[in-house]
CSV table of C-alpha atoms in Angstrom, one decimal:
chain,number,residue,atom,x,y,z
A,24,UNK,CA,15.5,13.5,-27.8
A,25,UNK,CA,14.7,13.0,-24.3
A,26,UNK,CA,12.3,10.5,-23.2
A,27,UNK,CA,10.4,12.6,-20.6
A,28,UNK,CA,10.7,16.5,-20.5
A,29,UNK,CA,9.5,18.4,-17.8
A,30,UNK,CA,9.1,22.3,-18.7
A,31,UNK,CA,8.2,25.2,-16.2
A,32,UNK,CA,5.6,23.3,-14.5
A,33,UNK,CA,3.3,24.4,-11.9
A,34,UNK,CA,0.6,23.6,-9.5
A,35,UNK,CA,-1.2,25.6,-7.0
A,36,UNK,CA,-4.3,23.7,-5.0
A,37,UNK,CA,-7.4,26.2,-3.3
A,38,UNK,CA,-7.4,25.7,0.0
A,39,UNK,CA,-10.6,26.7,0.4
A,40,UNK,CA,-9.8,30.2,2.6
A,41,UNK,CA,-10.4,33.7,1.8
A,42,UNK,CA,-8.2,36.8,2.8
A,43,UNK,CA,-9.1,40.3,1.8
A,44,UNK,CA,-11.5,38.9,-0.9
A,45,UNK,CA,-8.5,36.8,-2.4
A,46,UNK,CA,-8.7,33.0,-2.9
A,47,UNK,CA,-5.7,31.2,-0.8
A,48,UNK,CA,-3.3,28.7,-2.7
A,49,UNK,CA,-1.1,26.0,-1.4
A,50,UNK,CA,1.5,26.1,-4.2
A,51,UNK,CA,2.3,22.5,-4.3
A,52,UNK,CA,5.2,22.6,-7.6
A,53,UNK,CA,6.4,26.4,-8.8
A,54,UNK,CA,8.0,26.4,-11.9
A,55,UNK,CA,10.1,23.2,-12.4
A,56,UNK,CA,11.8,22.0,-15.0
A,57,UNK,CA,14.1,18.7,-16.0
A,58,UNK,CA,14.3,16.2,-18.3
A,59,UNK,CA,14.8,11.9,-18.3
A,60,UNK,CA,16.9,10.2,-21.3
A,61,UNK,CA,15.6,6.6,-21.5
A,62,UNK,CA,17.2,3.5,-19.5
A,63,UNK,CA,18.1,6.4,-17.1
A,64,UNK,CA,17.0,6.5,-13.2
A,65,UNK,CA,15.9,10.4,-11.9
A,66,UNK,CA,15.7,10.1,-8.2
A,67,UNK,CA,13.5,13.3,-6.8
A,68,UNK,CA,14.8,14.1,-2.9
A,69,UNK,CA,13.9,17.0,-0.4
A,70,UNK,CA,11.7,17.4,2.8
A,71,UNK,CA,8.1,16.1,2.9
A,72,UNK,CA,5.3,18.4,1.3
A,73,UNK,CA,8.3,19.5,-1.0
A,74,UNK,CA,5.7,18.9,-4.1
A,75,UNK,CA,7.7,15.2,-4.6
A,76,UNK,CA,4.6,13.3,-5.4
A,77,UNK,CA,3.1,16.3,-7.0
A,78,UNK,CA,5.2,15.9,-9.8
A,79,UNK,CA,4.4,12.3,-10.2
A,80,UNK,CA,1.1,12.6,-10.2
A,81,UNK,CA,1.5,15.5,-12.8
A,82,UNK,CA,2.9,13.8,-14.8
A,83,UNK,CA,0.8,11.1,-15.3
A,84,UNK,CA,-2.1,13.9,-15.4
A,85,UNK,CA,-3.7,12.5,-12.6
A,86,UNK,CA,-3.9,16.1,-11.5
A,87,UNK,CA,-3.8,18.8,-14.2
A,88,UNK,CA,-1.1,21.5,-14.1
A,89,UNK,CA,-1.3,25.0,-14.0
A,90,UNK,CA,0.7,26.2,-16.2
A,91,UNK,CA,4.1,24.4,-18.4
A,92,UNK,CA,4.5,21.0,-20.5
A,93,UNK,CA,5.1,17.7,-20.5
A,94,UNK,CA,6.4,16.3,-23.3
A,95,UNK,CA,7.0,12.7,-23.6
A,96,UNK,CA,8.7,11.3,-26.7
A,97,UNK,CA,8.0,14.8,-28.2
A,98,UNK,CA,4.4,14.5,-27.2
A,99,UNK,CA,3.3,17.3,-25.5
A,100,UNK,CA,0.8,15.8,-23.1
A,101,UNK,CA,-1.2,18.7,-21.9
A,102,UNK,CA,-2.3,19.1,-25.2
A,103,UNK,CA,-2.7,15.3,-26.1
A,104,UNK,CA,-6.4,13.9,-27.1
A,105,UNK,CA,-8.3,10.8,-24.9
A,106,UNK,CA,-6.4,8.3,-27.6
A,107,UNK,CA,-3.5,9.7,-27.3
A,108,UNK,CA,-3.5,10.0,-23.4
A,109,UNK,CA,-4.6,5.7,-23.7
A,110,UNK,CA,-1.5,5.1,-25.4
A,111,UNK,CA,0.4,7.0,-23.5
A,112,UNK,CA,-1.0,5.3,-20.1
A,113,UNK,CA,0.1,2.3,-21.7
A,114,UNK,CA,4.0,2.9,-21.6
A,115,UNK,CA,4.1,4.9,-18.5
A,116,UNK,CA,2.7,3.4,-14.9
A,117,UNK,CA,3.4,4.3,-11.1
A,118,UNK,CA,4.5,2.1,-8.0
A,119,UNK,CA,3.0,3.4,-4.9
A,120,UNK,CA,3.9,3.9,-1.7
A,121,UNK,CA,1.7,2.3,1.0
A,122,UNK,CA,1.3,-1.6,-0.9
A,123,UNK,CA,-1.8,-2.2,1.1
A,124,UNK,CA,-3.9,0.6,-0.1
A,125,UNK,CA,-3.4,0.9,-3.8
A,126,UNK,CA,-4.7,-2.9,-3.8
A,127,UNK,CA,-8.2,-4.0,-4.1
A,128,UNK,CA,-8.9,-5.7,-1.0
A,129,UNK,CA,-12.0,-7.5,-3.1
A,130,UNK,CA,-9.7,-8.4,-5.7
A,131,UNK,CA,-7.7,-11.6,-5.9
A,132,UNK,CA,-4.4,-10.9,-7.6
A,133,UNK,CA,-4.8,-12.2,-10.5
A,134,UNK,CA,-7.2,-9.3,-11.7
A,135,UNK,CA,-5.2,-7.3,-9.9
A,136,UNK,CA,-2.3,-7.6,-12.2
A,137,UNK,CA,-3.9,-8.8,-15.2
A,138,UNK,CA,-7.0,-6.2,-15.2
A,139,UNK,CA,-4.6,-3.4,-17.6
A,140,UNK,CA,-4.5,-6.3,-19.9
A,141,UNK,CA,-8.1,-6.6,-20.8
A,142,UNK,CA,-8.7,-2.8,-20.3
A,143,UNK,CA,-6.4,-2.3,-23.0
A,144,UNK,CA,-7.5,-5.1,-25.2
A,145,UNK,CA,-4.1,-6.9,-25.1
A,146,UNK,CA,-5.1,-10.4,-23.6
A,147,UNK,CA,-7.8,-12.6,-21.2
A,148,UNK,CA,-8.8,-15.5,-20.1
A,149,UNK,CA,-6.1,-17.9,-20.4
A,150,UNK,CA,-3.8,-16.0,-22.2
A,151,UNK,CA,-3.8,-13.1,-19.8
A,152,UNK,CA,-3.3,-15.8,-16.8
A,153,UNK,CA,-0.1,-17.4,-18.4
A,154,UNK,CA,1.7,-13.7,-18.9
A,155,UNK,CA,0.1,-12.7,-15.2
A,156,UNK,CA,2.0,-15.9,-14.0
A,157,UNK,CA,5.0,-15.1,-15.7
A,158,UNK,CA,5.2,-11.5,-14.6
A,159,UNK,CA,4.8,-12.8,-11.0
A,160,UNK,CA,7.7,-14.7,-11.2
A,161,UNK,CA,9.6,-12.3,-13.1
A,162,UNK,CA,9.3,-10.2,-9.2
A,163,UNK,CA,9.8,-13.1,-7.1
A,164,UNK,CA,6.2,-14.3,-6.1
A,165,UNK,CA,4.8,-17.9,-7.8
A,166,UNK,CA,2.0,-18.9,-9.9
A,167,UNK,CA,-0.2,-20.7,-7.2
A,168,UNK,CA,0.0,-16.4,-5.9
A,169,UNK,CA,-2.6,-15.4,-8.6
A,170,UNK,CA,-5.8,-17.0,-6.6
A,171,UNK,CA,-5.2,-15.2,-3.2
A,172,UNK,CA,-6.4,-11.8,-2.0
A,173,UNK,CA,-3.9,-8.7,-0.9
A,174,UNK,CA,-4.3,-9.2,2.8
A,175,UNK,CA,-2.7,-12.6,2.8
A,176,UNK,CA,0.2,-11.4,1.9
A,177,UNK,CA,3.1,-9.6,3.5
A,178,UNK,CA,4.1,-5.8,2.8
A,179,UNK,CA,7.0,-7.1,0.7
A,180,UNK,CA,5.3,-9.2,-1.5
A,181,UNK,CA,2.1,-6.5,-1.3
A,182,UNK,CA,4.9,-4.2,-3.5
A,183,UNK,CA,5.6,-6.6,-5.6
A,184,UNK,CA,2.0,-7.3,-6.8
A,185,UNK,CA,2.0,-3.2,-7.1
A,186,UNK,CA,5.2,-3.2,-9.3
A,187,UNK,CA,3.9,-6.8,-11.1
A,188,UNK,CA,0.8,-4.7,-11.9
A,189,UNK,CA,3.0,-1.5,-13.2
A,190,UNK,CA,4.8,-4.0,-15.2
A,191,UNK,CA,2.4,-6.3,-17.0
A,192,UNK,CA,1.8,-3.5,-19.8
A,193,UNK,CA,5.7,-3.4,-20.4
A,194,UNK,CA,6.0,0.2,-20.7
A,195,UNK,CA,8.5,2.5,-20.7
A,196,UNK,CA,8.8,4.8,-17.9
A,197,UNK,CA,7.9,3.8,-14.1
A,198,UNK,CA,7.4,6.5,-11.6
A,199,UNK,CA,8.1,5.1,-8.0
A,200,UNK,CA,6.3,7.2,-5.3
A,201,UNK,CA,9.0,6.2,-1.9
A,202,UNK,CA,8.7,2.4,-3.2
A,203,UNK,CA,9.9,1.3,0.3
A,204,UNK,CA,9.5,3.8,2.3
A,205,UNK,CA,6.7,1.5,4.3
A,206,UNK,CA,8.5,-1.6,4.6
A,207,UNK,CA,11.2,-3.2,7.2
A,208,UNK,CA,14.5,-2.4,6.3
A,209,UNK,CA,15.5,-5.6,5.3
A,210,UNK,CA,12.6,-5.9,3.2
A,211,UNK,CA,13.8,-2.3,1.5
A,212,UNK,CA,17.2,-3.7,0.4
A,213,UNK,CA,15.2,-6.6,-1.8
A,214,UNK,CA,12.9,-4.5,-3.6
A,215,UNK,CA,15.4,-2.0,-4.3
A,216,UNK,CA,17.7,-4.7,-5.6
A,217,UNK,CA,14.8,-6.0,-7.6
A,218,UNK,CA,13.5,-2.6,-9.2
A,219,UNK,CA,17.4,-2.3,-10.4
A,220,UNK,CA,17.3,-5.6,-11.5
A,221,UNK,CA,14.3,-5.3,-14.0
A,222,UNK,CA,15.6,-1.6,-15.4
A,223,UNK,CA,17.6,-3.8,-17.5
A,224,UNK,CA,15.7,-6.8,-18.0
A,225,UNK,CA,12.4,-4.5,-19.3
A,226,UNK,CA,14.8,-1.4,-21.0
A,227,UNK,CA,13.0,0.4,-17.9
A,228,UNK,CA,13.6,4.9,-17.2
A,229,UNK,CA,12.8,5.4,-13.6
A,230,UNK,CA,11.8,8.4,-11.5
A,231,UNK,CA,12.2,7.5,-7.7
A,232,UNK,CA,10.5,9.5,-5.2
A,233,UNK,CA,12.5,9.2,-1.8
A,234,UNK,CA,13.8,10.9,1.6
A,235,UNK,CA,16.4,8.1,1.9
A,236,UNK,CA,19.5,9.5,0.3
A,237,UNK,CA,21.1,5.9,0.9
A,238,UNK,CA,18.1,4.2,-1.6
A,239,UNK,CA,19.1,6.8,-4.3
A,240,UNK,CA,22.5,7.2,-4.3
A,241,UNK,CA,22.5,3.5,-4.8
A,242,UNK,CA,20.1,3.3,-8.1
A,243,UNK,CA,19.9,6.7,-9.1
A,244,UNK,CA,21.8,8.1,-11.9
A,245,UNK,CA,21.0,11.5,-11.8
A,246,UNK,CA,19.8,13.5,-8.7
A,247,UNK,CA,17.1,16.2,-8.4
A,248,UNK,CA,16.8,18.2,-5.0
A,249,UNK,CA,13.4,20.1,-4.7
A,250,UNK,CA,12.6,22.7,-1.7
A,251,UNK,CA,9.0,23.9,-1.5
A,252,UNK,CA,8.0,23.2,-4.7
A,253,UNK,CA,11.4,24.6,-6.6
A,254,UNK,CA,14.1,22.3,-7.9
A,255,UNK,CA,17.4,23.6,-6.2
A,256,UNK,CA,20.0,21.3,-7.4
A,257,UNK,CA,20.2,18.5,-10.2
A,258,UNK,CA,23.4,16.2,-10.7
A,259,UNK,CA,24.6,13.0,-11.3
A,260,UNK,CA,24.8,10.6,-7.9
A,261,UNK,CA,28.7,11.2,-8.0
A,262,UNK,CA,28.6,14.4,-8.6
A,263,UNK,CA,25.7,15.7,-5.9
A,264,UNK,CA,27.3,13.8,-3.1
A,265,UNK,CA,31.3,14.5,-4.0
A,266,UNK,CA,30.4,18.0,-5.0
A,267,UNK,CA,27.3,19.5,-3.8
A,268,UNK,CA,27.0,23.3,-4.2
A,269,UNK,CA,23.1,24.6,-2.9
A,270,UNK,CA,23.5,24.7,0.5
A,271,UNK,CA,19.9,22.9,1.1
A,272,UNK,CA,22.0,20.0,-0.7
A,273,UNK,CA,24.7,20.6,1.9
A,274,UNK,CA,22.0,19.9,5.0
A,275,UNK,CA,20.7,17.0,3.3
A,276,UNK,CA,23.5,15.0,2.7
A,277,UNK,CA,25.1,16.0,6.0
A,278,UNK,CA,22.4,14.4,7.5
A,279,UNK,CA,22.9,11.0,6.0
A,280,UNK,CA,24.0,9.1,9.2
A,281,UNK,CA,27.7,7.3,8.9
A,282,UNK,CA,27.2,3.3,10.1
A,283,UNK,CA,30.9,3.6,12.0
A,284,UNK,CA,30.3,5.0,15.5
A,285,UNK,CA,33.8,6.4,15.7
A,286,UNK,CA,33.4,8.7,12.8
A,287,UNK,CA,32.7,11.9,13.6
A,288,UNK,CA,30.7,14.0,10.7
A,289,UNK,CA,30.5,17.8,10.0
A,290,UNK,CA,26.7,18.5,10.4
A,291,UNK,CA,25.1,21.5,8.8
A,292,UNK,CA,21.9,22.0,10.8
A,293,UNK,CA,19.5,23.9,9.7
A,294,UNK,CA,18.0,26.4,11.8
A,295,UNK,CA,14.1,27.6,11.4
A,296,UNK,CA,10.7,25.8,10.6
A,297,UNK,CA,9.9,25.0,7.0
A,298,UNK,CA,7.9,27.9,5.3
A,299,UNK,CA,4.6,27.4,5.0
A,300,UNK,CA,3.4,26.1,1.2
A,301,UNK,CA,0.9,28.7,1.1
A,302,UNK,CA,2.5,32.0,1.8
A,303,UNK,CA,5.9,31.2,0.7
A,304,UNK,CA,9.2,33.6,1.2
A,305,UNK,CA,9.7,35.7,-1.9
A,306,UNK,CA,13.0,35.1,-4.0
A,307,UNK,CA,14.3,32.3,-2.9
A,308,UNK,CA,12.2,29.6,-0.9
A,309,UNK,CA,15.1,28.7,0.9
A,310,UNK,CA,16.9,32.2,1.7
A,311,UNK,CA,14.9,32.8,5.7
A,312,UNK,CA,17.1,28.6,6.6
A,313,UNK,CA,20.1,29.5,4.4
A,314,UNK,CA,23.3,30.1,6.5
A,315,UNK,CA,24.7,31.8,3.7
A,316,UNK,CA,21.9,34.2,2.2
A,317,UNK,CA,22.5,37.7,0.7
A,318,UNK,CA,20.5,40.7,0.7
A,319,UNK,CA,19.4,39.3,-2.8
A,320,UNK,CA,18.4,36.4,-1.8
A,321,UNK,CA,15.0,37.5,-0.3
A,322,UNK,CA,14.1,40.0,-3.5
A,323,UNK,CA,15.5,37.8,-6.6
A,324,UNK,CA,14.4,34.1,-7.6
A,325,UNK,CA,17.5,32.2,-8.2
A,326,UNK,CA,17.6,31.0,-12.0
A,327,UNK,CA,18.9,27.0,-12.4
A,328,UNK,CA,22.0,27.4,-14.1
A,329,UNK,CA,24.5,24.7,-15.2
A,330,UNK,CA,27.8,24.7,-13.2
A,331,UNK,CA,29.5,22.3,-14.8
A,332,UNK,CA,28.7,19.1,-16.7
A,333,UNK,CA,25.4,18.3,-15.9
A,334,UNK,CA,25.0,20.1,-13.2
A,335,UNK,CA,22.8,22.3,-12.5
A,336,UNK,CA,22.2,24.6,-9.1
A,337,UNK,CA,19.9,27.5,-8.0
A,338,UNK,CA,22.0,30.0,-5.8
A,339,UNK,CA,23.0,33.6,-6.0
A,340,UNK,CA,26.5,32.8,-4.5
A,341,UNK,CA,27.2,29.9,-7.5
């Protein structure tokens, strides 16, 4: 049984316009679909307003879906009661992506960390500051770190409070929302190195939002590419850069820049603007960008079908 499984999901947000008496929709996630075994990384790729975060924040409930299920250890979620949905917050937290901002400012980071403890009865007073202090070291901050306030801190160590506080409840499943997407790039290589690092130490499953093919390529066991709220392709890492079928795959990782000057790489550019999330293209989302699109293409929605093993791509010409 799957850890986390993601079934036919969707998500469509009012956007607060009429036209012709009919309410207008940004349709944020349309229909997806994938599943996370445990002590496995999912990394989640594509273009910005994709519906990446979306799905985080779906599954977590944060925001309530339209339509599909989310079962996690067999648990269907959207159906789960308030004690349920307590337990299930318990094993299953989120790193964000700007560190500044999803920290109390007021808040000295000691309650930062340790406020999930006494939320869900699990420890306080001294006993939540000794497993506070331990889980800061465990990320690479110190003890004496507990009695200062967010701003005093750089953007580094401001993620590592954020994944400290994901981590204090030991849970399960950790959804990363770009992790480092807001900090220097030598800053990027540690926390990367330190989130693969505790997967094993903590039995972690990850899902890693990211534009930076480089960041999930390097952590990332499987690979799902979305496009306007669609998943398009899902692999292994090996497989999706080795043997990439959907042509949106193709763009992407063509566009992954090569560190020697002297190579020259085969771009496939992309020509057009992406389609607006509120009126998309019918059939396929990415058939007006597609170099390669049939008549089909604009009338049909492609069906995710399994190539080969593990793979799994949405295209009329697979």
């Amino acid at each position: 049984m799957p850890l986390l499984e993601v079934r036919g999901l969707s998500k469509r947000f009012p956007v607060g316009r009429w036209i012709f008496s009919k309410k207008v929709y940004l349709h944020a996630v349309d229909g997806i679909s994938f599943h996370l075994d445990e002590n496995e990384t999912l990394g989640l790729v594509g273009e910005s307003g994709c519906g990446k975060s979306t799905v985080c924040k779906l599954i977590l409930r944060l925001i309530e879906p339209d339509e599909g299920g989310i079962l996690f250890k067999g648990t269907d979620l959207c159906r789960a009661d308030s004690e349920t949905m307590r337990l299930f917050r318990r094993e299953v937290q989120i790193i964000f992506q700007d560190p500044y901002s999803s920290l109390n400012p007021r808040k000295q980071v000691e309650d930062i960390v340790g406020d999930p403890l006494e939320v869900h009865g699990i420890a306080k007073g001294r006993k939540k500051r000794e497993m506070v202090a331990k889980i800061l070291e465990k990320v690479g901050l110190r003890p004496e770190h507990m009695a200062r306030y967010p701003h005093e801190f750089s953007g580094g160590q401001r993620q590592r409070i954020g994944i400290a506080r994901a981590l204090i409840l030991n849970p399960k499943l950790l959804l990363a929302d770009e992790p480092v997407s807001a900090l220097d790039v030598s800053i990027q290589a540690q926390i990367i190195n330190l989130l693969d690092g505790l997967k094993e130490d903590f039995n972690l499953s990850y899902i890693i939002v990211s534009h930076d093919l480089g960041v999930v390529e390097h952590v990332c066991d499987r690979i799902a590419v979305m496009y306007l709220g669609r998943i398009v392709e899902i692999a292994s890492d090996r497989d999706l850069y080795d043997n990439h079928k959907h042509p949106y795959t193709k763009a992407l990782i063509s566009a992954v820049p090569v560190p020697d000057p002297l190579v020259k790489k085969n771009r496939h550019l992309l020509k057009g603007e992406v389609p607006s999330s509120i009126t998309p293209p019918s059939g396929c989302h990415f058939h007006p960008r597609c170099p390669e699109r049939m008549g089909e293409c604009s009338k049909l929605v492609p069906e995710l079908r399994e190539i080969g093993p593990k793979h799994w791509v949405a295209c009329h010409r697979i």
